Tab-separated table of C-alpha atoms and ligand atoms in Angstrom:
chain	number	residue	atom	x	y	z
A	1	ARG	CA	85.643	119.425	86.073
A	2	VAL	CA	88.038	119.103	83.205
A	3	ILE	CA	86.899	120.940	80.145
A	4	ARG	CA	88.581	119.953	76.952
A	5	SER	CA	90.051	122.923	75.189
A	6	ASP	CA	92.006	122.472	72.001
A	7	ALA	CA	93.510	125.891	72.414
A	8	GLU	CA	95.329	124.856	75.574
A	9	PRO	CA	96.302	121.255	75.001
A	10	TYR	CA	98.689	121.011	77.944
A	11	CYS	CA	96.542	122.587	80.610
A	12	PHE	CA	93.704	120.106	81.062
A	13	PHE	CA	94.867	118.764	84.324
A	14	SER	CA	96.952	121.486	85.817
A	15	ASN	CA	94.216	122.797	88.092
A	16	GLU	CA	92.857	119.401	88.892
A	17	MET	CA	95.958	117.551	89.842
A	18	ASN	CA	97.905	118.120	92.971
A	19	ASP	CA	101.665	118.286	92.986
A	20	GLU	CA	102.002	114.692	94.087
A	21	ALA	CA	100.002	113.382	91.139
A	22	GLN	CA	101.992	115.509	88.688
A	23	LEU	CA	105.221	114.323	90.207
A	24	ARG	CA	104.130	110.734	89.836
A	25	LEU	CA	103.146	111.283	86.229
A	26	GLY	CA	106.550	112.821	85.574
A	27	LEU	CA	108.257	109.900	87.290
A	28	GLU	CA	106.221	107.449	85.248
A	29	GLY	CA	107.362	109.022	81.986
A	30	ASP	CA	110.968	109.047	83.142
A	31	LEU	CA	110.732	105.486	84.402
A	32	ARG	CA	109.381	104.382	81.043
A	33	ARG	CA	112.662	105.540	79.488
A	34	ALA	CA	114.919	104.555	82.381
A	35	LEU	CA	115.395	100.972	81.218
A	36	GLU	CA	116.512	101.931	77.712
A	37	LEU	CA	118.719	104.711	79.033
A	38	ASN	CA	120.519	102.346	81.395
A	39	GLU	CA	119.541	104.335	84.456
A	40	LEU	CA	118.499	101.254	86.410
A	41	SER	CA	120.942	98.950	88.087
A	42	LEU	CA	120.911	96.060	90.491
A	43	TYR	CA	122.698	96.371	93.788
A	44	LEU	CA	123.416	93.269	95.803
A	45	GLN	CA	123.278	92.940	99.568
A	46	PRO	CA	125.088	90.004	101.199
A	47	GLN	CA	123.339	87.416	103.328
A	48	VAL	CA	125.500	85.706	105.913
A	49	ASP	CA	124.938	82.432	107.764
A	50	THR	CA	124.901	82.857	111.516
A	51	ARG	CA	127.157	79.868	112.235
A	52	GLY	CA	130.261	80.646	110.245
A	53	ARG	CA	129.450	84.156	109.012
A	54	ARG	CA	129.997	83.044	105.422
A	55	VAL	CA	128.294	84.829	102.564
A	56	VAL	CA	125.639	82.363	101.470
A	57	GLY	CA	123.608	84.594	99.203
A	58	PHE	CA	122.638	88.053	98.032
A	59	GLU	CA	119.422	90.006	97.698
A	60	ALA	CA	119.087	91.960	94.459
A	61	LEU	CA	117.792	95.479	95.067
A	62	LEU	CA	116.865	97.861	92.297
A	63	ARG	CA	118.505	101.271	92.055
A	64	TRP	CA	117.480	104.162	89.817
A	65	PHE	CA	119.955	106.887	89.128
A	66	HIS	CA	117.923	109.703	87.602
A	67	PRO	CA	119.913	112.215	85.493
A	68	THR	CA	118.446	115.268	87.230
A	69	HIS	CA	116.876	114.009	90.473
A	70	GLY	CA	119.780	111.749	91.389
A	71	ASN	CA	119.088	108.543	93.290
A	72	ILE	CA	115.399	107.746	93.602
A	73	PRO	CA	114.694	105.064	96.226
A	74	PRO	CA	112.626	101.987	95.289
A	75	ALA	CA	110.011	102.936	97.900
A	76	ARG	CA	109.358	105.957	95.693
A	77	PHE	CA	109.358	104.437	92.198
A	78	ILE	CA	108.222	100.824	92.688
A	79	PRO	CA	104.628	101.938	93.460
A	80	VAL	CA	104.677	104.074	90.286
A	81	ALA	CA	105.970	101.104	88.321
A	82	GLU	CA	103.236	98.918	89.787
A	83	ASP	CA	100.391	101.338	89.077
A	84	SER	CA	101.523	101.861	85.497
A	85	GLY	CA	102.212	98.214	84.736
A	86	LEU	CA	105.852	99.073	84.023
A	87	ILE	CA	106.823	96.705	86.814
A	88	LEU	CA	106.264	93.810	84.415
A	89	SER	CA	109.095	94.782	82.074
A	90	ILE	CA	111.248	96.113	84.907
A	91	GLY	CA	110.684	92.947	86.946
A	92	GLU	CA	111.628	90.797	83.997
A	93	TRP	CA	114.799	92.835	83.511
A	94	VAL	CA	115.678	92.428	87.200
A	95	LEU	CA	115.200	88.663	87.010
A	96	GLU	CA	117.302	88.328	83.892
A	97	GLN	CA	120.107	90.518	85.261
A	98	ALA	CA	120.160	88.541	88.500
A	99	ILE	CA	120.317	85.237	86.614
A	100	ILE	CA	123.036	86.517	84.264
A	101	GLN	CA	125.091	87.483	87.316
A	102	MET	CA	124.604	84.023	88.788
A	103	ALA	CA	125.829	82.524	85.517
A	104	LYS	CA	128.946	84.734	85.603
A	105	TRP	CA	129.735	83.640	89.146
A	106	ARG	CA	129.273	80.009	88.186
A	107	ALA	CA	131.730	80.427	85.330
A	108	GLU	CA	134.229	81.753	87.875
A	109	GLY	CA	133.594	78.950	90.352
A	110	LEU	CA	131.754	81.294	92.737
A	111	GLY	CA	128.301	79.943	91.994
A	112	GLU	CA	127.395	78.273	95.266
A	113	VAL	CA	125.398	81.232	96.550
A	114	SER	CA	121.719	82.021	96.346
A	115	MET	CA	120.237	85.098	94.707
A	116	ALA	CA	117.016	86.557	96.108
A	117	VAL	CA	114.839	88.652	93.810
A	118	ASN	CA	111.832	90.704	94.932
A	119	ILE	CA	108.664	89.976	93.000
A	120	SER	CA	105.828	92.488	92.931
A	121	PRO	CA	102.233	91.327	93.513
A	122	VAL	CA	101.531	92.639	90.000
A	123	GLN	CA	104.008	90.153	88.530
A	124	PHE	CA	102.166	87.419	90.382
A	125	GLN	CA	99.087	88.085	88.327
A	126	GLU	CA	101.002	86.931	85.281
A	127	ARG	CA	100.231	83.298	84.595
A	128	HIS	CA	103.378	82.855	82.559
A	129	LEU	CA	105.725	83.913	85.325
A	130	PRO	CA	106.887	80.373	86.243
A	131	ASP	CA	107.554	79.461	82.600
A	132	LYS	CA	109.392	82.713	81.976
A	133	VAL	CA	111.647	82.271	84.983
A	134	ALA	CA	112.286	78.607	84.187
A	135	ARG	CA	113.238	79.534	80.631
A	136	MET	CA	115.659	82.243	81.789
A	137	LEU	CA	117.355	79.771	84.127
A	138	GLU	CA	117.635	77.261	81.320
A	139	VAL	CA	119.034	79.753	78.811
A	140	HIS	CA	121.740	80.837	81.241
A	141	ASP	CA	122.308	77.336	82.576
A	142	VAL	CA	121.725	78.260	86.223
A	143	PRO	CA	120.283	75.672	88.657
A	144	ALA	CA	116.839	76.739	89.852
A	145	ALA	CA	117.597	75.978	93.497
A	146	PHE	CA	119.946	78.985	93.743
A	147	LEU	CA	117.199	81.410	92.760
A	148	GLU	CA	114.917	82.620	95.524
A	149	LEU	CA	111.836	84.714	94.853
A	150	GLU	CA	110.725	87.055	97.630
A	151	LEU	CA	107.023	87.681	97.934
A	152	THR	CA	105.036	89.564	100.521
A	153	GLU	CA	102.140	88.232	102.521
A	154	SER	CA	99.722	90.382	100.534
A	155	VAL	CA	100.439	88.310	97.410
A	156	LEU	CA	99.407	85.190	99.247
A	157	MET	CA	96.244	86.714	100.642
A	158	LYS	CA	94.996	88.508	97.545
A	159	ASP	CA	93.962	85.591	95.407
A	160	ALA	CA	94.937	82.585	97.441
A	161	GLU	CA	93.778	80.001	94.939
A	162	ALA	CA	95.659	81.476	91.989
A	163	ALA	CA	98.653	82.028	94.242
A	164	VAL	CA	98.746	78.378	95.302
A	165	THR	CA	98.826	77.256	91.677
A	166	LEU	CA	101.530	79.725	90.744
A	167	LEU	CA	103.701	79.021	93.762
A	168	ASN	CA	103.386	75.297	93.225
A	169	ARG	CA	104.553	75.669	89.659
A	170	LEU	CA	107.548	77.720	90.768
A	171	SER	CA	108.309	75.225	93.504
A	172	ASP	CA	107.944	72.308	91.055
A	173	ALA	CA	110.533	74.032	88.880
A	174	GLY	CA	112.907	73.911	91.867
A	175	ILE	CA	112.832	77.656	92.549
A	176	LYS	CA	112.950	78.720	96.211
A	177	LEU	CA	110.315	80.982	97.745
A	178	ALA	CA	110.695	83.368	100.662
A	179	VAL	CA	108.081	85.405	102.523
A	180	ASP	CA	109.450	88.956	102.751
A	181	ASP	CA	108.727	91.321	105.661
A	182	PHE	CA	107.212	88.420	107.567
A	183	GLY	CA	104.890	89.469	110.351
A	184	THR	CA	103.997	92.909	109.013
A	185	GLY	CA	101.333	92.028	106.442
A	186	TYR	CA	97.622	91.751	106.945
A	187	SER	CA	97.408	88.010	106.787
A	188	SER	CA	96.616	84.844	108.627
A	189	LEU	CA	99.140	82.189	109.487
A	190	ALA	CA	96.949	79.607	107.781
A	191	TYR	CA	98.564	80.360	104.438
A	192	LEU	CA	101.822	78.867	105.676
A	193	LYS	CA	100.400	75.379	105.451
A	194	GLN	CA	98.904	75.995	102.023
A	195	PHE	CA	101.955	77.411	100.337
A	196	ARG	CA	105.210	75.672	99.692
A	197	VAL	CA	107.485	78.433	100.853
A	198	ASP	CA	111.077	77.734	101.915
A	199	LYS	CA	112.050	80.761	103.981
A	200	LEU	CA	110.662	83.427	106.277
A	201	LYS	CA	112.299	86.821	106.332
A	202	LEU	CA	111.818	88.253	109.816
A	203	ASP	CA	111.014	91.906	109.183
A	204	GLN	CA	113.547	94.520	110.170
A	205	SER	CA	110.984	96.302	112.343
A	206	PHE	CA	111.283	93.406	114.826
A	207	VAL	CA	115.066	93.313	114.583
A	208	ARG	CA	115.647	97.043	114.981
A	209	HIS	CA	114.825	97.260	118.689
A	210	MET	CA	115.335	93.681	119.733
A	211	ASP	CA	118.303	94.659	121.926
A	212	THR	CA	116.042	96.847	124.069
A	213	ASP	CA	112.450	95.755	123.417
A	214	PHE	CA	111.359	92.568	125.135
A	215	ASN	CA	108.310	92.142	122.874
A	216	ASP	CA	110.373	92.342	119.708
A	217	ARG	CA	112.703	89.715	121.080
A	218	VAL	CA	109.764	87.443	121.848
A	219	ILE	CA	108.365	87.927	118.338
A	220	ALA	CA	111.749	87.187	116.799
A	221	ARG	CA	112.118	84.023	118.853
A	222	ALA	CA	108.566	82.886	118.088
A	223	THR	CA	109.057	83.475	114.360
A	224	ILE	CA	112.270	81.488	114.312
A	225	ASN	CA	110.631	78.614	116.186
A	226	LEU	CA	107.535	78.717	113.998
A	227	GLY	CA	109.628	78.653	110.846
A	228	HIS	CA	111.799	75.805	112.048
A	229	SER	CA	108.818	73.779	113.226
A	230	LEU	CA	107.384	74.068	109.729
A	231	GLY	CA	110.698	73.046	108.191
A	232	LEU	CA	111.504	76.530	106.901
A	233	LYS	CA	114.684	78.565	107.096
A	234	VAL	CA	114.540	81.940	108.831
A	235	ILE	CA	116.514	85.001	107.831
A	236	GLY	CA	116.776	88.145	109.941
A	237	GLU	CA	116.603	91.436	108.032
A	238	GLY	CA	118.090	94.799	108.913
A	239	VAL	CA	120.794	93.561	111.277
A	240	GLU	CA	122.883	96.598	112.162
A	241	THR	CA	124.505	95.808	115.489
A	242	ARG	CA	126.556	93.025	116.925
A	243	THR	CA	124.070	92.611	119.748
A	244	GLN	CA	121.264	91.998	117.255
A	245	PHE	CA	123.438	89.508	115.415
A	246	GLU	CA	124.372	87.632	118.573
A	247	MET	CA	120.769	87.495	119.756
A	248	LEU	CA	119.565	86.114	116.433
A	249	GLN	CA	122.445	83.661	116.402
A	250	ARG	CA	121.549	82.472	119.898
A	251	GLU	CA	117.904	82.040	118.919
A	252	GLY	CA	118.950	79.810	116.030
A	253	CYS	CA	118.190	82.165	113.165
A	254	ASP	CA	119.800	80.647	110.060
A	255	VAL	CA	120.887	83.644	108.021
A	256	VAL	CA	121.142	87.403	108.559
A	257	GLN	CA	121.222	90.394	106.261
A	258	GLY	CA	121.941	93.991	107.184
A	259	TYR	CA	124.373	96.878	107.275
A	260	LEU	CA	126.465	95.015	109.872
A	261	PHE	CA	127.701	92.773	107.044
A	262	GLY	CA	127.217	95.036	104.062
A	263	ARG	CA	124.924	97.504	102.375
A	264	PRO	CA	123.487	96.840	98.959
A	265	MET	CA	126.553	97.242	96.701
A	266	PRO	CA	127.427	97.297	93.019
A	267	VAL	CA	127.882	93.894	91.408
A	268	ASP	CA	131.676	94.186	91.181
A	269	GLU	CA	131.972	94.800	94.912
A	270	ALA	CA	129.713	91.831	95.610
A	271	THR	CA	131.971	89.682	93.422
A	272	GLU	CA	135.012	90.886	95.363
A	273	LEU	CA	133.277	89.944	98.583
A	274	LEU	CA	132.644	86.450	97.245
A	275	ARG	CA	136.266	86.022	96.221
A	276	ARG	CA	137.400	86.837	99.759
A	277	ALA	CA	136.987	83.607	101.655
A	278	GLY	CA	136.542	83.469	105.422
A	279	PRO	CA	134.038	84.829	107.919
A	280	ALA	CA	132.506	88.185	107.023
A	281	PRO	CA	133.887	90.969	109.233
A	282	PHE	CA	131.563	93.075	111.382
A	283	LEU	CA	131.262	96.540	109.914
A	284	ASP	CA	130.971	99.634	112.025
A	285	THR	CA	127.512	100.987	111.260
A	286	GLU	CA	127.454	103.653	113.928
A	287	GLY	CA	126.819	107.131	112.647
A	288	ASP	CA	125.782	105.856	109.223
A	289	PRO	CA	123.177	107.868	107.396
A	290	PRO	CA	119.794	106.105	107.403
A	291	GLN	CA	119.919	104.964	103.792
A	292	GLY	CA	120.256	101.663	101.926
B	1	C2E	P1	112.871	94.661	100.986
B	1	C2E	O1	112.774	93.622	99.938
B	1	C2E	O2	112.316	94.333	102.328
B	1	C2E	O3	114.420	95.024	101.061
B	1	C2E	C1	115.120	95.338	102.235
B	1	C2E	C2	115.335	96.820	102.358
B	1	C2E	O4	115.990	97.088	103.592
B	1	C2E	C3	116.237	97.422	101.270
B	1	C2E	O5	115.795	98.741	101.008
B	1	C2E	C4	117.595	97.431	101.966
B	1	C2E	O6	118.496	98.383	101.422
B	1	C2E	C5	117.196	97.802	103.362
B	1	C2E	N1	118.158	97.336	104.365
B	1	C2E	C6	118.959	96.254	104.325
B	1	C2E	N2	119.696	96.141	105.450
B	1	C2E	C7	119.351	97.181	106.228
B	1	C2E	C8	119.784	97.617	107.557
B	1	C2E	O7	120.622	97.030	108.212
B	1	C2E	N3	119.181	98.745	108.040
B	1	C2E	C9	118.238	99.435	107.341
B	1	C2E	N4	117.713	100.537	107.899
B	1	C2E	N5	117.816	99.045	106.102
B	1	C2E	C10	118.367	97.938	105.571
B	1	C2E	P2	115.641	99.297	99.526
B	1	C2E	O8	116.767	98.796	98.674
B	1	C2E	O9	115.437	100.761	99.641
B	1	C2E	O10	114.324	98.603	99.000
B	1	C2E	C11	113.071	98.883	99.589
B	1	C2E	C12	112.003	97.947	99.074
B	1	C2E	O11	111.781	98.169	97.665
B	1	C2E	C13	112.369	96.473	99.175
B	1	C2E	O12	112.148	96.026	100.505
B	1	C2E	C14	111.430	95.876	98.162
B	1	C2E	O13	110.156	95.721	98.711
B	1	C2E	C15	111.376	96.958	97.091
B	1	C2E	N6	112.271	96.587	95.985
B	1	C2E	C16	113.608	96.790	95.829
B	1	C2E	N7	114.061	96.259	94.667
B	1	C2E	C17	112.988	95.689	94.068
B	1	C2E	C18	112.792	94.978	92.823
B	1	C2E	O14	113.720	94.687	92.043
B	1	C2E	N8	111.508	94.562	92.552
B	1	C2E	C19	110.467	94.814	93.395
B	1	C2E	N9	109.230	94.381	93.053
B	1	C2E	N10	110.614	95.465	94.566
B	1	C2E	C20	111.853	95.901	94.894
B	2	MG	MG1	113.118	91.729	99.826
B	3	MG	MG1	112.060	92.899	103.601
B	4	MG	MG1	110.061	95.726	102.379
């Protein structure tokens, strides 16, 4: 039990909370300041079409460089941001930064690429999300069709009715929708006919062993066929080897994303990549540390 003692104002919780909870609380405080202190940045990872290996888009991925802890991966801080509600302001910042970058590319004649932005289930509880996004696009004069919002299956399953309304409004505004980590969520396929999504992102867990695992290959093929039969595009995530790329290409996967074509990179590097015309080279990913 926590007994309130005015004599020891900072000790209420110290016996009650485990290290993990204290760490999270510390992270939450730091995260609250991270936006103002410019510690957050967007990295961009290229997406390449399987036919001509051209860069057709980027996924925006959040990075947090903490002054004392160094790089903190999103898997660590996104849940903290979600639990604290901070994800609302952070998510809005991410969207605006992504759209500003699209506007810059357009001004340079490099604007014919899509930008995918991850949206947290918490942001999907905000009724004003479609209006906010539409307004940002308008302010920066960016066509909605180049913006792609990535949502996970859990968003669609949580409150299906509210989700349908929200997704329809986004889709009406011309914004593209992609199902992230497809095949890993606790969901039924029935939602695919209810929601106007445009893309399936085949999860990297199916791609990782597809060179050696027959079942993964079958799942990849089935997902690609399912997507195409429903009129959706399919993008393979986590492509690291040439064999994986060639298999996905042979199965008719539309777009791929992974270390084979580029890690998430600072905006300037992404711009350089766009300026270089021609097929994206295969990068040697062997011996790379397991980090994004
Ligand atoms: P995600 O949206 O599924 O993003 C793909 C993750 O796979 C990224 O990890 C990326 O760096 C990593 N990845 C890409 N290619 C490869 C590859 O070839 N091999 C391997 N092993 N990994 C690859 P990251 O950047 O650490 O992000 C993790 C997750 O954090 C994301 O998964 C997404 O769910 C979340 N996240 C990142 N940025 C944001 C954001 O701005 N908002 C929200 N709500 N979530 C975000
Ligand atoms: Mg994603
Ligand atoms: Mg994913
Ligand atoms: Mg993920």
